[in-house]
Tab-separated table of N, CA and C in Angstrom:
chain	number	residue	atom	x	y	z
A	1	MET	N	-27.231	46.413	24.044
A	1	MET	CA	-28.362	45.577	23.743
A	1	MET	C	-27.855	44.312	23.056
A	2	GLY	N	-28.483	43.191	23.377
A	2	GLY	CA	-28.147	41.926	22.741
A	2	GLY	C	-29.406	41.259	22.214
A	3	VAL	N	-29.251	40.530	21.133
A	3	VAL	CA	-30.364	39.820	20.507
A	3	VAL	C	-29.929	38.404	20.198
A	4	ASP	N	-30.844	37.446	20.390
A	4	ASP	CA	-30.573	36.081	19.946
A	4	ASP	C	-31.814	35.517	19.285
A	5	VAL	N	-31.597	34.815	18.186
A	5	VAL	CA	-32.653	34.167	17.414
A	5	VAL	C	-32.248	32.716	17.226
A	6	GLU	N	-33.135	31.802	17.588
A	6	GLU	CA	-32.858	30.373	17.424
A	6	GLU	C	-34.047	29.692	16.765
A	7	LEU	N	-33.756	28.863	15.782
A	7	LEU	CA	-34.765	27.997	15.188
A	7	LEU	C	-35.051	26.881	16.183
A	8	ILE	N	-36.315	26.691	16.524
A	8	ILE	CA	-36.677	25.654	17.486
A	8	ILE	C	-36.655	24.308	16.775
A	9	LYS	N	-35.770	23.436	17.241
A	9	LYS	CA	-35.661	22.096	16.668
A	9	LYS	C	-35.423	21.105	17.790
A	10	ASN	N	-35.751	19.866	17.543
A	10	ASN	CA	-35.546	18.845	18.569
A	10	ASN	C	-34.065	18.674	18.859
A	11	ILE	N	-33.725	18.685	20.133
A	11	ILE	CA	-32.345	18.498	20.566
A	11	ILE	C	-32.344	17.632	21.815
A	12	ASP	N	-31.178	17.163	22.172
A	12	ASP	CA	-31.008	16.427	23.422
A	12	ASP	C	-30.707	17.453	24.516
A	13	ILE	N	-31.731	17.842	25.255
A	13	ILE	CA	-31.593	18.888	26.273
A	13	ILE	C	-30.547	18.517	27.318
A	14	GLU	N	-30.429	17.237	27.637
A	14	GLU	CA	-29.455	16.808	28.660
A	14	GLU	C	-28.028	17.175	28.277
A	15	SER	N	-27.744	17.279	26.995
A	15	SER	CA	-26.396	17.658	26.547
A	15	SER	C	-26.041	19.092	26.907
A	16	PHE	N	-27.055	19.896	27.247
A	16	PHE	CA	-26.847	21.309	27.537
A	16	PHE	C	-27.070	21.651	29.008
A	17	GLU	N	-27.321	20.661	29.843
A	17	GLU	CA	-27.657	20.916	31.247
A	17	GLU	C	-26.594	21.723	31.982
A	18	TYR	N	-25.341	21.554	31.626
A	18	TYR	CA	-24.249	22.247	32.319
A	18	TYR	C	-24.303	23.771	32.126
A	19	LEU	N	-25.125	24.237	31.199
A	19	LEU	CA	-25.221	25.670	30.917
A	19	LEU	C	-26.287	26.381	31.752
A	20	PHE	N	-27.045	25.612	32.548
A	20	PHE	CA	-28.179	26.181	33.256
A	20	PHE	C	-28.003	26.116	34.763
A	21	ALA	N	-28.569	27.109	35.444
A	21	ALA	CA	-28.618	27.108	36.907
A	21	ALA	C	-29.591	26.021	37.349
A	22	ALA	N	-29.459	25.577	38.581
A	22	ALA	CA	-30.290	24.477	39.099
A	22	ALA	C	-31.777	24.791	38.985
A	23	ASP	N	-32.183	26.007	39.322
A	23	ASP	CA	-33.592	26.362	39.251
A	23	ASP	C	-34.100	26.383	37.810
A	24	GLU	N	-33.263	26.841	36.882
A	24	GLU	CA	-33.648	26.846	35.472
A	24	GLU	C	-33.864	25.411	34.983
A	25	LEU	N	-32.951	24.517	35.357
A	25	LEU	CA	-33.093	23.104	34.966
A	25	LEU	C	-34.353	22.490	35.552
A	26	ARG	N	-34.626	22.806	36.802
A	26	ARG	CA	-35.834	22.289	37.442
A	26	ARG	C	-37.072	22.740	36.687
A	27	GLN	N	-37.100	24.007	36.299
A	27	GLN	CA	-38.242	24.540	35.557
A	27	GLN	C	-38.388	23.873	34.192
A	28	ILE	N	-37.271	23.693	33.493
A	28	ILE	CA	-37.309	23.051	32.179
A	28	ILE	C	-37.843	21.631	32.300
A	29	LYS	N	-37.292	20.860	33.241
A	29	LYS	CA	-37.672	19.449	33.378
A	29	LYS	C	-39.105	19.259	33.855
A	30	SER	N	-39.646	20.231	34.570
A	30	SER	CA	-41.017	20.094	35.065
A	30	SER	C	-42.038	20.738	34.130
A	31	SER	N	-41.576	21.318	33.042
A	31	SER	CA	-42.456	22.006	32.107
A	31	SER	C	-43.220	21.016	31.220
A	32	ASP	N	-44.427	21.407	30.841
A	32	ASP	CA	-45.194	20.623	29.872
A	32	ASP	C	-44.616	20.764	28.466
A	33	ASP	N	-43.815	21.801	28.263
A	33	ASP	CA	-43.191	22.047	26.963
A	33	ASP	C	-41.705	22.330	27.181
A	34	GLU	N	-40.955	21.272	27.492
A	34	GLU	CA	-39.530	21.408	27.828
A	34	GLU	C	-38.744	22.116	26.739
A	35	LEU	N	-38.994	21.758	25.492
A	35	LEU	CA	-38.221	22.320	24.383
A	35	LEU	C	-38.428	23.829	24.273
A	36	ASN	N	-39.667	24.269	24.394
A	36	ASN	CA	-39.952	25.700	24.323
A	36	ASN	C	-39.274	26.454	25.460
A	37	LEU	N	-39.356	25.925	26.680
A	37	LEU	CA	-38.733	26.603	27.817
A	37	LEU	C	-37.207	26.572	27.714
A	38	PHE	N	-36.652	25.473	27.210
A	38	PHE	CA	-35.205	25.410	26.974
A	38	PHE	C	-34.778	26.561	26.063
A	39	TYR	N	-35.471	26.716	24.936
A	39	TYR	CA	-35.100	27.777	23.992
A	39	TYR	C	-35.378	29.169	24.553
A	40	THR	N	-36.380	29.295	25.404
A	40	THR	CA	-36.620	30.581	26.066
A	40	THR	C	-35.401	30.959	26.903
A	41	PHE	N	-34.991	30.055	27.790
A	41	PHE	CA	-33.812	30.335	28.623
A	41	PHE	C	-32.565	30.529	27.768
A	42	TRP	N	-32.390	29.665	26.773
A	42	TRP	CA	-31.183	29.725	25.934
A	42	TRP	C	-31.075	31.084	25.239
A	43	THR	N	-32.143	31.556	24.597
A	43	THR	CA	-32.063	32.815	23.853
A	43	THR	C	-31.910	34.017	24.780
A	44	ILE	N	-32.516	33.956	25.966
A	44	ILE	CA	-32.323	35.045	26.931
A	44	ILE	C	-30.861	35.078	27.377
A	45	LYS	N	-30.303	33.918	27.722
A	45	LYS	CA	-28.918	33.853	28.189
A	45	LYS	C	-27.946	34.324	27.107
A	46	GLU	N	-28.153	33.854	25.882
A	46	GLU	CA	-27.227	34.232	24.813
A	46	GLU	C	-27.359	35.716	24.463
A	47	ALA	N	-28.578	36.239	24.429
A	47	ALA	CA	-28.767	37.670	24.178
A	47	ALA	C	-28.120	38.502	25.284
A	48	ALA	N	-28.245	38.042	26.537
A	48	ALA	CA	-27.635	38.759	27.663
A	48	ALA	C	-26.114	38.755	27.568
A	49	SER	N	-25.544	37.629	27.185
A	49	SER	CA	-24.081	37.564	27.066
A	49	SER	C	-23.589	38.472	25.941
A	50	LYS	N	-24.382	38.617	24.886
A	50	LYS	CA	-24.041	39.552	23.809
A	50	LYS	C	-24.170	40.995	24.295
A	51	ALA	N	-25.237	41.283	25.054
A	51	ALA	CA	-25.431	42.639	25.592
A	51	ALA	C	-24.271	43.018	26.508
A	52	GLU	N	-23.775	42.060	27.243
A	52	GLU	CA	-22.650	42.278	28.153
A	52	GLU	C	-21.340	42.439	27.379
A	53	GLY	N	-21.359	42.077	26.094
A	53	GLY	CA	-20.178	42.231	25.240
A	53	GLY	C	-19.243	41.033	25.248
A	54	GLN	N	-19.712	39.913	25.788
A	54	GLN	CA	-18.845	38.740	25.883
A	54	GLN	C	-19.257	37.593	24.970
A	55	GLY	N	-20.493	37.580	24.524
A	55	GLY	CA	-20.947	36.501	23.648
A	55	GLY	C	-20.771	35.143	24.300
A	56	LEU	N	-20.488	34.147	23.483
A	56	LEU	CA	-20.384	32.785	24.015
A	56	LEU	C	-19.087	32.512	24.770
A	57	SER	N	-18.216	33.515	24.888
A	57	SER	CA	-17.033	33.320	25.732
A	57	SER	C	-17.426	33.363	27.211
A	58	MET	N	-18.635	33.866	27.498
A	58	MET	CA	-19.133	33.923	28.871
A	58	MET	C	-19.701	32.561	29.268
A	59	GLN	N	-19.520	32.191	30.513
A	59	GLN	CA	-20.124	30.972	31.050
A	59	GLN	C	-21.630	31.212	31.190
A	60	LEU	N	-22.431	30.575	30.345
A	60	LEU	CA	-23.873	30.835	30.368
A	60	LEU	C	-24.538	30.409	31.672
A	61	LYS	N	-23.908	29.520	32.419
A	61	LYS	CA	-24.455	29.142	33.717
A	61	LYS	C	-24.455	30.333	34.677
A	62	ASN	N	-23.560	31.314	34.430
A	62	ASN	CA	-23.483	32.510	35.266
A	62	ASN	C	-24.475	33.590	34.849
A	63	VAL	N	-25.194	33.347	33.776
A	63	VAL	CA	-26.265	34.246	33.338
A	63	VAL	C	-27.551	33.617	33.856
A	64	VAL	N	-28.176	34.255	34.839
A	64	VAL	CA	-29.310	33.636	35.531
A	64	VAL	C	-30.601	34.375	35.201
A	65	VAL	N	-31.570	33.626	34.690
A	65	VAL	CA	-32.879	34.184	34.348
A	65	VAL	C	-33.778	34.071	35.571
A	66	ILE	N	-34.267	35.232	36.044
A	66	ILE	CA	-35.135	35.271	37.225
A	66	ILE	C	-36.373	36.081	36.872
A	67	ASP	N	-37.502	35.405	36.778
A	67	ASP	CA	-38.779	36.059	36.484
A	67	ASP	C	-38.682	36.984	35.278
A	68	ASP	N	-38.702	38.302	35.521
A	68	ASP	CA	-38.752	39.270	34.420
A	68	ASP	C	-37.414	39.956	34.146
A	69	HIS	N	-36.320	39.387	34.656
A	69	HIS	CA	-35.012	39.991	34.411
A	69	HIS	C	-33.914	38.925	34.374
A	70	VAL	N	-32.714	39.369	34.052
A	70	VAL	CA	-31.536	38.503	33.975
A	70	VAL	C	-30.466	39.093	34.883
A	71	LEU	N	-29.762	38.239	35.592
A	71	LEU	CA	-28.627	38.686	36.405
A	71	LEU	C	-27.329	38.156	35.823
A	72	ILE	N	-26.379	39.059	35.663
A	72	ILE	CA	-25.020	38.700	35.260
A	72	ILE	C	-24.101	39.357	36.273
A	73	GLU	N	-23.466	38.547	37.120
A	73	GLU	CA	-22.559	39.075	38.143
A	73	GLU	C	-23.196	40.242	38.906
A	74	ASN	N	-24.408	40.030	39.402
A	74	ASN	CA	-25.163	41.008	40.186
A	74	ASN	C	-25.602	42.244	39.406
A	75	LYS	N	-25.459	42.235	38.083
A	75	LYS	CA	-25.987	43.319	37.248
A	75	LYS	C	-27.319	42.854	36.675
A	76	LYS	N	-28.320	43.711	36.817
A	76	LYS	CA	-29.673	43.367	36.377
A	76	LYS	C	-29.920	43.875	34.958
A	77	TRP	N	-30.446	42.991	34.102
A	77	TRP	CA	-30.773	43.307	32.718
A	77	TRP	C	-32.249	42.992	32.478
A	78	SER	N	-32.877	43.735	31.585
A	78	SER	CA	-34.261	43.469	31.180
A	78	SER	C	-34.250	42.625	29.914
A	79	TYR	N	-35.305	41.845	29.728
A	79	TYR	CA	-35.430	41.098	28.476
A	79	TYR	C	-36.858	41.152	27.959
A	80	LYS	N	-36.979	40.900	26.659
A	80	LYS	CA	-38.298	40.888	26.032
A	80	LYS	C	-38.327	39.806	24.970
A	81	ASN	N	-39.410	39.048	24.965
A	81	ASN	CA	-39.652	38.039	23.939
A	81	ASN	C	-40.224	38.732	22.701
A	82	ILE	N	-39.764	38.323	21.545
A	82	ILE	CA	-40.255	38.875	20.292
A	82	ILE	C	-40.943	37.752	19.523
A	83	ASP	N	-42.244	37.888	19.319
A	83	ASP	CA	-43.013	36.884	18.576
A	83	ASP	C	-43.156	37.313	17.127
A	84	ILE	N	-42.363	36.696	16.269
A	84	ILE	CA	-42.452	36.984	14.838
A	84	ILE	C	-42.888	35.731	14.079
A	85	ASP	N	-42.352	34.595	14.489
A	85	ASP	CA	-42.608	33.331	13.809
A	85	ASP	C	-42.543	32.222	14.851
A	86	LEU	N	-43.553	31.376	14.912
A	86	LEU	CA	-43.612	30.325	15.934
A	86	LEU	C	-42.474	29.308	15.826
A	87	ARG	N	-41.802	29.266	14.692
A	87	ARG	CA	-40.685	28.322	14.525
A	87	ARG	C	-39.406	28.824	15.179
A	88	TYR	N	-39.412	30.081	15.620
A	88	TYR	CA	-38.214	30.694	16.191
A	88	TYR	C	-38.489	31.221	17.593
A	89	LYS	N	-37.443	31.216	18.404
A	89	LYS	CA	-37.483	31.864	19.720
A	89	LYS	C	-36.531	33.048	19.612
A	90	ILE	N	-37.030	34.235	19.959
A	90	ILE	CA	-36.253	35.467	19.818
A	90	ILE	C	-36.375	36.282	21.101
A	91	HIS	N	-35.232	36.728	21.627
A	91	HIS	CA	-35.229	37.611	22.793
A	91	HIS	C	-34.232	38.744	22.582
A	92	ILE	N	-34.602	39.905	23.133
A	92	ILE	CA	-33.652	41.013	23.219
A	92	ILE	C	-33.416	41.297	24.697
A	93	VAL	N	-32.202	41.726	25.009
A	93	VAL	CA	-31.806	42.031	26.388
A	93	VAL	C	-31.119	43.392	26.390
A	94	ALA	N	-31.458	44.216	27.384
A	94	ALA	CA	-30.848	45.546	27.492
A	94	ALA	C	-30.813	45.978	28.946
A	95	LYS	N	-29.993	46.981	29.232
A	95	LYS	CA	-29.918	47.513	30.594
A	95	LYS	C	-31.191	48.251	30.978
A	96	GLU	N	-31.770	48.960	30.011
A	96	GLU	CA	-32.972	49.735	30.295
A	96	GLU	C	-34.216	48.849	30.162
A	97	PRO	N	-35.309	49.223	30.836
A	97	PRO	CA	-36.552	48.457	30.707
A	97	PRO	C	-37.030	48.430	29.259
A	98	LEU	N	-37.571	47.306	28.843
A	98	LEU	CA	-37.981	47.126	27.456
A	98	LEU	C	-39.504	47.139	27.289
A	99	ASP	N	-40.218	47.594	28.301
A	99	ASP	CA	-41.678	47.590	28.248
A	99	ASP	C	-42.224	48.382	27.064
A	100	SER	N	-41.593	49.492	26.754
A	100	SER	CA	-42.125	50.364	25.705
A	100	SER	C	-41.500	50.103	24.332
A	101	VAL	N	-40.644	49.103	24.227
A	101	VAL	CA	-40.004	48.794	22.954
A	101	VAL	C	-41.004	48.088	22.047
A	102	SER	N	-41.121	48.571	20.820
A	102	SER	CA	-41.934	47.864	19.841
A	102	SER	C	-41.069	47.626	18.614
A	103	LEU	N	-41.262	46.493	18.015
A	103	LEU	CA	-40.487	46.120	16.833
A	103	LEU	C	-41.418	45.925	15.664
A	104	GLN	N	-40.877	46.170	14.500
A	104	GLN	CA	-41.649	45.971	13.289
A	104	GLN	C	-40.897	44.975	12.421
A	105	CYS	N	-41.609	44.000	11.916
A	105	CYS	CA	-41.011	42.995	11.038
A	105	CYS	C	-41.078	43.497	9.604
A	106	VAL	N	-39.934	43.491	8.921
A	106	VAL	CA	-39.864	43.897	7.527
A	106	VAL	C	-39.472	42.675	6.712
A	107	VAL	N	-40.261	42.365	5.701
A	107	VAL	CA	-39.981	41.213	4.845
A	107	VAL	C	-39.364	41.724	3.560
A	108	PHE	N	-38.176	41.223	3.254
A	108	PHE	CA	-37.486	41.616	2.032
A	108	PHE	C	-37.823	40.627	0.928
A	109	THR	N	-38.292	41.142	-0.177
A	109	THR	CA	-38.591	40.296	-1.329
A	109	THR	C	-37.352	40.219	-2.208
A	110	ASP	N	-37.329	39.268	-3.123
A	110	ASP	CA	-36.207	39.150	-4.056
A	110	ASP	C	-36.047	40.412	-4.894
A	111	THR	N	-37.168	41.038	-5.245
A	111	THR	CA	-37.122	42.268	-6.045
A	111	THR	C	-36.430	43.372	-5.265
A	112	LEU	N	-36.798	43.535	-4.007
A	112	LEU	CA	-36.185	44.564	-3.185
A	112	LEU	C	-34.699	44.282	-2.966
A	113	LEU	N	-34.361	43.042	-2.682
A	113	LEU	CA	-32.965	42.691	-2.467
A	113	LEU	C	-32.118	42.889	-3.717
A	114	SER	N	-32.678	42.656	-4.883
A	114	SER	CA	-31.917	42.824	-6.130
A	114	SER	C	-31.519	44.278	-6.351
A	115	LYS	N	-32.288	45.225	-5.796
A	115	LYS	CA	-31.932	46.646	-5.906
A	115	LYS	C	-30.634	46.925	-5.151
A	116	PHE	N	-30.389	46.203	-4.046
A	116	PHE	CA	-29.159	46.394	-3.281
A	116	PHE	C	-27.953	45.817	-4.013
A	117	ASP	N	-28.163	44.804	-4.837
A	117	ASP	CA	-27.069	44.196	-5.591
A	117	ASP	C	-26.461	45.174	-6.582
A	118	ASN	N	-27.248	46.120	-7.039
A	118	ASN	CA	-26.783	47.072	-8.052
A	118	ASN	C	-26.102	48.298	-7.473
A	119	LEU	N	-25.999	48.391	-6.179
A	119	LEU	CA	-25.366	49.565	-5.556
A	119	LEU	C	-23.868	49.498	-5.654
């Protein structure tokens, strides 16, 4: 399983075009929300490369997002968007279907974290 979390911030998308397949670029450029779709593809690709065990050493252009799955060298992976905070784009990728996966957000307070400092 791989996970990627990115803070959504303004970037020059053209600087990253070499990382995307032609169809992905077409979708990004024709989108009403280019930045959101860029980060959607980016987090899926990076999570998939982590799931594959290669991380950013993998050519992300070879990680292709197709509808509801990801292909890496003809291997099919499932992905799921995680909505925790609108400022972030988060995806998990795994070999098994992720339809039944549910996540719970846990917020750590300073008080709770200070208990770990004393261990």
